């Protein structure tokens, strides 16, 4: 018998761009801050299987039943025990007063790291797998082309699963359940230096940058280079004028042993202190 979850209140700060999993279908890695101030990762969470009104947004409080994910060694990892238990609490927290409420929740019980090697050491000792990081300097947004389609094996497994369920669901329900998200044809990374002068390049897996690319592509009438220039303008020209922090998370595959197990799972960009007086 499956273990019952404990109902928890989570402030969503991280929602990654969906990926396909041979085991879990389409996944969004979600993380946030519990109401006691601690980090929590909710994985796996099938985004499209949530009712429309429960398709959560970043910086929104959510209540759901969670239990420790015993298949994932990372200390903050939990899994949802009942997809129907998800309840959204109010609208996303306001950006008023220089993101005051958001800042209070995010920094309540979480240190800000600026030394990447020290942070990697903590992760490799399994002390943490999610953290707030403050780069000393952002050098560039690195953009690389990647495969434009999901791999055929993942798609075939989803199709097979849909056929298995066809006796129990209508065609419309199947299309909605197994609709595959568009694959991003580019990989975006920040190249940055930490407080000790270590230079690194980490991939940005945030939902926000993926959706920004598609919106920019639509605005530029399908011109990919124009869309990429718009993404760069946002993540370099605009964000570097902000009080920029990176939410870092380790990948399960590399957690505990890799030279650098982290990716950027979110970007937190309230205005700088000197901008608060203008608000």
Coordinates of C-alpha atoms in Angstrom, one line a residue:
X1 CA 0.0 0.0 0.0
X2 CA 1.4 3.4 -1.0
X3 CA 2.4 5.7 1.8
X4 CA 0.2 8.6 2.6
X5 CA 1.6 12.0 2.0
X6 CA 1.7 15.0 4.3
X7 CA -0.1 18.1 3.2
X8 CA 2.4 20.9 2.7
X9 CA 2.3 24.5 1.6
X10 CA 4.9 25.4 -1.0
X11 CA 5.9 28.7 -2.6
X12 CA 6.8 27.9 -6.2
X13 CA 10.1 29.4 -7.3
X14 CA 11.3 26.9 -9.9
X15 CA 9.5 25.4 -12.8
X16 CA 11.7 23.9 -15.5
X17 CA 10.9 23.5 -19.2
X18 CA 9.2 20.1 -19.7
X19 CA 11.2 17.1 -20.7
X20 CA 10.1 13.6 -21.8
X21 CA 10.7 10.7 -19.5
X22 CA 10.4 7.1 -20.6
X23 CA 9.0 6.3 -17.1
X24 CA 6.9 9.3 -16.3
X25 CA 5.8 10.8 -19.6
X26 CA 6.1 14.6 -19.8
X27 CA 7.7 16.1 -16.7
X28 CA 8.3 19.5 -15.1
X29 CA 10.8 19.6 -12.3
X30 CA 9.2 21.9 -9.7
X31 CA 10.9 23.4 -6.6
X32 CA 10.0 26.0 -4.0
X33 CA 10.1 27.2 -0.5
X34 CA 8.1 25.5 2.3
X35 CA 6.2 27.7 4.7
X36 CA 9.0 27.0 7.2
X37 CA 11.5 28.5 4.8
X38 CA 13.2 25.3 3.7
X39 CA 13.7 24.2 0.0
X40 CA 11.6 21.3 -1.5
X41 CA 11.8 19.6 -4.9
X42 CA 8.6 18.0 -6.2
X43 CA 9.5 15.4 -8.8
X44 CA 8.1 13.9 -10.8
X45 CA 5.1 16.2 -11.4
X46 CA 3.3 15.7 -14.8
X47 CA 2.4 19.3 -15.6
X48 CA -0.3 18.6 -18.2
X49 CA -2.1 16.0 -16.1
X50 CA -3.1 18.8 -13.6
X51 CA -6.5 20.3 -14.1
X52 CA -6.2 23.6 -16.0
X53 CA -7.0 25.7 -12.8
X54 CA -4.2 23.9 -11.0
X55 CA -1.5 24.6 -13.6
X56 CA 0.6 26.5 -11.1
X57 CA 2.6 29.6 -11.7
X58 CA 6.0 30.8 -10.3
X59 CA 5.8 32.7 -7.1
X60 CA 2.4 31.2 -6.2
X61 CA 1.6 29.3 -3.0
X62 CA 0.4 25.8 -3.6
X63 CA -0.8 23.1 -1.2
X64 CA -0.4 19.4 -1.9
X65 CA 0.3 16.1 -0.4
X66 CA 3.9 15.1 -0.4
X67 CA 6.1 12.3 0.8
X68 CA 9.9 11.8 0.7
X69 CA 11.0 10.5 -2.6
X70 CA 12.9 7.4 -1.5
X71 CA 14.1 6.8 -5.1
X72 CA 15.9 10.1 -5.2
X73 CA 18.9 10.6 -2.7
X74 CA 18.8 14.4 -2.9
X75 CA 17.7 15.7 0.5
X76 CA 15.0 18.1 -0.7
X77 CA 13.3 15.7 -3.0
X78 CA 9.7 14.7 -2.4
X79 CA 7.0 13.2 -4.6
X80 CA 3.3 14.0 -4.8
X81 CA 1.1 11.2 -3.5
X82 CA -2.2 12.5 -4.9
X83 CA -2.3 14.6 -8.1
X84 CA -5.9 15.6 -7.2
X85 CA -4.7 17.1 -3.9
X86 CA -3.1 20.1 -5.6
X87 CA -4.7 23.3 -4.6
X88 CA -3.6 26.8 -5.5
X89 CA -3.7 29.5 -2.9
X90 CA -4.4 33.0 -4.2
X91 CA -2.7 34.6 -7.1
X92 CA 1.1 34.8 -7.5
X93 CA 2.8 37.0 -4.8
X94 CA 3.1 40.6 -6.0
X95 CA 6.2 42.4 -7.2
X96 CA 5.3 45.5 -5.2
X97 CA 7.9 47.4 -3.2
X98 CA 10.8 46.0 -5.1
X99 CA 9.6 42.4 -4.8
X100 CA 9.5 42.8 -1.0
X101 CA 7.2 39.8 -0.3
X102 CA 9.0 37.6 -2.7
X103 CA 12.4 38.5 -1.2
X104 CA 11.1 37.8 2.4
X105 CA 9.9 34.3 1.5
X106 CA 13.0 33.3 -0.6
X107 CA 15.6 34.6 1.8
X108 CA 13.8 33.7 5.0
X109 CA 15.8 30.6 5.8
X110 CA 18.2 30.2 2.9
X111 CA 21.8 31.4 2.7
X112 CA 23.0 33.1 -0.5
X113 CA 26.2 31.3 -1.9
X114 CA 28.8 33.1 -3.9
X115 CA 31.6 30.5 -4.0
X116 CA 30.7 27.7 -6.5
X117 CA 33.3 25.2 -5.3
X118 CA 32.1 25.5 -1.7
X119 CA 28.5 24.9 -2.9
X120 CA 29.6 21.9 -5.0
X121 CA 31.3 20.5 -1.9
X122 CA 28.1 20.8 0.0
X123 CA 26.2 19.0 -2.7
X124 CA 28.7 16.2 -3.0
X125 CA 28.4 15.6 0.7
X126 CA 24.6 15.4 0.1
X127 CA 23.9 18.3 2.4
X128 CA 21.9 20.1 -0.3
X129 CA 20.8 20.0 -3.9
X130 CA 19.1 23.3 -4.2
X131 CA 20.6 26.7 -3.5
X132 CA 20.5 30.4 -4.1
X133 CA 23.7 31.6 -5.9
X134 CA 24.9 35.2 -6.4
X135 CA 27.4 35.4 -9.4
X136 CA 30.1 38.0 -9.1
X137 CA 29.7 38.8 -12.8
X138 CA 27.7 37.5 -15.7
X139 CA 29.8 37.4 -18.9
X140 CA 27.5 36.1 -21.5
X141 CA 24.4 34.2 -22.5
X142 CA 25.7 31.2 -24.4
X143 CA 23.3 29.9 -27.1
X144 CA 23.8 26.5 -28.8
X145 CA 21.8 24.6 -31.3
X146 CA 20.5 21.2 -30.2
X147 CA 18.2 18.5 -31.7
X148 CA 14.9 19.9 -32.8
X149 CA 12.8 16.8 -32.1
X150 CA 12.3 14.5 -29.2
X151 CA 14.0 11.2 -29.6
X152 CA 11.9 8.6 -31.4
X153 CA 12.1 6.0 -28.5
X154 CA 10.4 8.4 -26.0
X155 CA 7.7 9.3 -28.5
X156 CA 7.0 5.6 -29.3
X157 CA 6.7 4.8 -25.6
X158 CA 4.1 7.6 -25.2
X159 CA 2.2 6.4 -28.2
X160 CA 2.2 2.8 -26.8
X161 CA 1.0 4.0 -23.5
X162 CA -1.8 5.9 -25.1
X163 CA -2.9 2.8 -27.0
X164 CA -3.0 0.8 -23.8
X165 CA -5.3 3.3 -22.3
X166 CA -7.6 3.7 -25.3
X167 CA -10.2 1.4 -23.9
X168 CA -10.7 3.7 -20.9
X169 CA -10.4 7.2 -22.4
X170 CA -11.9 9.0 -25.3
X171 CA -9.7 10.1 -28.2
X172 CA -9.9 13.7 -27.0
X173 CA -8.8 12.8 -23.5
X174 CA -5.9 10.8 -24.9
X175 CA -4.8 13.8 -27.0
X176 CA -4.9 16.1 -24.0
X177 CA -3.2 13.6 -21.7
X178 CA -0.3 12.7 -24.0
X179 CA 0.1 15.9 -25.9
X180 CA 3.9 16.4 -26.3
X181 CA 5.4 19.8 -25.6
X182 CA 7.4 21.5 -28.3
X183 CA 11.1 20.8 -27.9
X184 CA 13.4 23.8 -27.7
X185 CA 15.9 23.8 -30.6
X186 CA 18.4 25.8 -28.6
X187 CA 20.2 25.4 -25.3
X188 CA 20.7 28.6 -23.2
X189 CA 23.5 28.9 -20.6
X190 CA 25.0 31.7 -18.5
X191 CA 28.7 32.1 -18.4
X192 CA 29.7 33.7 -15.1
X193 CA 32.4 34.2 -12.5
X194 CA 32.0 33.6 -8.8
X195 CA 33.4 35.5 -5.8
X196 CA 36.7 33.5 -6.0
X197 CA 37.2 34.2 -9.7
X198 CA 36.1 30.7 -10.9
X199 CA 34.5 30.9 -14.3
X200 CA 31.7 28.5 -15.2
X201 CA 29.0 27.9 -17.8
X202 CA 25.7 26.4 -16.6
X203 CA 22.6 25.6 -18.6
X204 CA 19.4 27.5 -17.9
X205 CA 16.5 25.0 -17.6
X206 CA 13.9 27.5 -16.5
X207 CA 10.4 27.3 -17.9
X208 CA 10.6 31.1 -18.3
X209 CA 13.4 31.1 -20.9
X210 CA 11.8 28.4 -22.9
X211 CA 8.5 30.3 -23.2
X212 CA 10.3 33.5 -23.8
X213 CA 11.9 32.0 -26.9
X214 CA 8.6 30.8 -28.3
X215 CA 6.9 34.1 -27.7
X216 CA 9.9 36.0 -29.3
X217 CA 9.7 33.6 -32.3
X218 CA 6.1 34.4 -32.7
X219 CA 6.7 38.1 -32.4
X220 CA 9.5 37.9 -35.0
X221 CA 7.2 35.9 -37.4
X222 CA 9.4 32.8 -37.3
X223 CA 12.8 34.5 -37.6
X224 CA 14.9 32.5 -35.2
X225 CA 17.9 34.9 -35.1
X226 CA 15.6 37.8 -34.3
X227 CA 14.0 35.7 -31.5
X228 CA 17.4 34.8 -30.1
X229 CA 18.4 38.4 -30.1
X230 CA 15.3 39.2 -28.1
X231 CA 16.1 36.5 -25.6
X232 CA 19.6 37.8 -25.2
X233 CA 18.3 41.3 -24.7
X234 CA 16.2 40.1 -21.8
X235 CA 18.7 37.9 -20.1
X236 CA 21.7 40.2 -20.6
X237 CA 20.7 43.8 -21.2
X238 CA 17.7 43.8 -18.8
X239 CA 18.5 41.2 -16.1
X240 CA 22.1 42.6 -15.6
X241 CA 20.5 45.8 -14.5
X242 CA 18.7 43.9 -11.7
X243 CA 19.7 42.4 -8.4
X244 CA 20.3 39.0 -10.1
X245 CA 20.4 35.7 -8.3
X246 CA 20.4 32.2 -9.7
X247 CA 18.5 29.2 -8.3
X248 CA 20.8 26.3 -8.8
X249 CA 19.8 22.6 -8.6
X250 CA 21.7 19.4 -9.0
X251 CA 20.6 16.9 -11.6
X252 CA 19.9 13.5 -10.1
X253 CA 22.3 11.8 -12.5
X254 CA 25.3 13.8 -11.4
X255 CA 24.4 14.6 -7.8
X256 CA 27.0 13.6 -5.3
X257 CA 30.0 12.9 -7.5
X258 CA 30.3 15.2 -10.6
X259 CA 32.8 18.1 -10.8
X260 CA 29.8 20.3 -11.2
X261 CA 26.4 18.7 -10.7
X262 CA 24.4 22.0 -10.9
X263 CA 22.2 23.6 -13.6
X264 CA 20.4 26.9 -13.4
X265 CA 16.8 26.0 -12.6
X266 CA 15.5 29.6 -12.1
X267 CA 16.5 33.2 -12.3
X268 CA 15.5 35.6 -9.5
X269 CA 15.7 39.3 -10.6
X270 CA 14.3 41.9 -8.2
X271 CA 15.3 45.5 -8.8
X272 CA 18.5 46.7 -7.3
X273 CA 18.3 48.6 -4.0
X274 CA 18.9 52.0 -5.7
X275 CA 15.8 51.3 -7.8
X276 CA 13.6 50.7 -4.8
X277 CA 13.3 54.5 -4.1
X278 CA 11.8 54.9 -7.5
X279 CA 9.0 52.4 -6.8

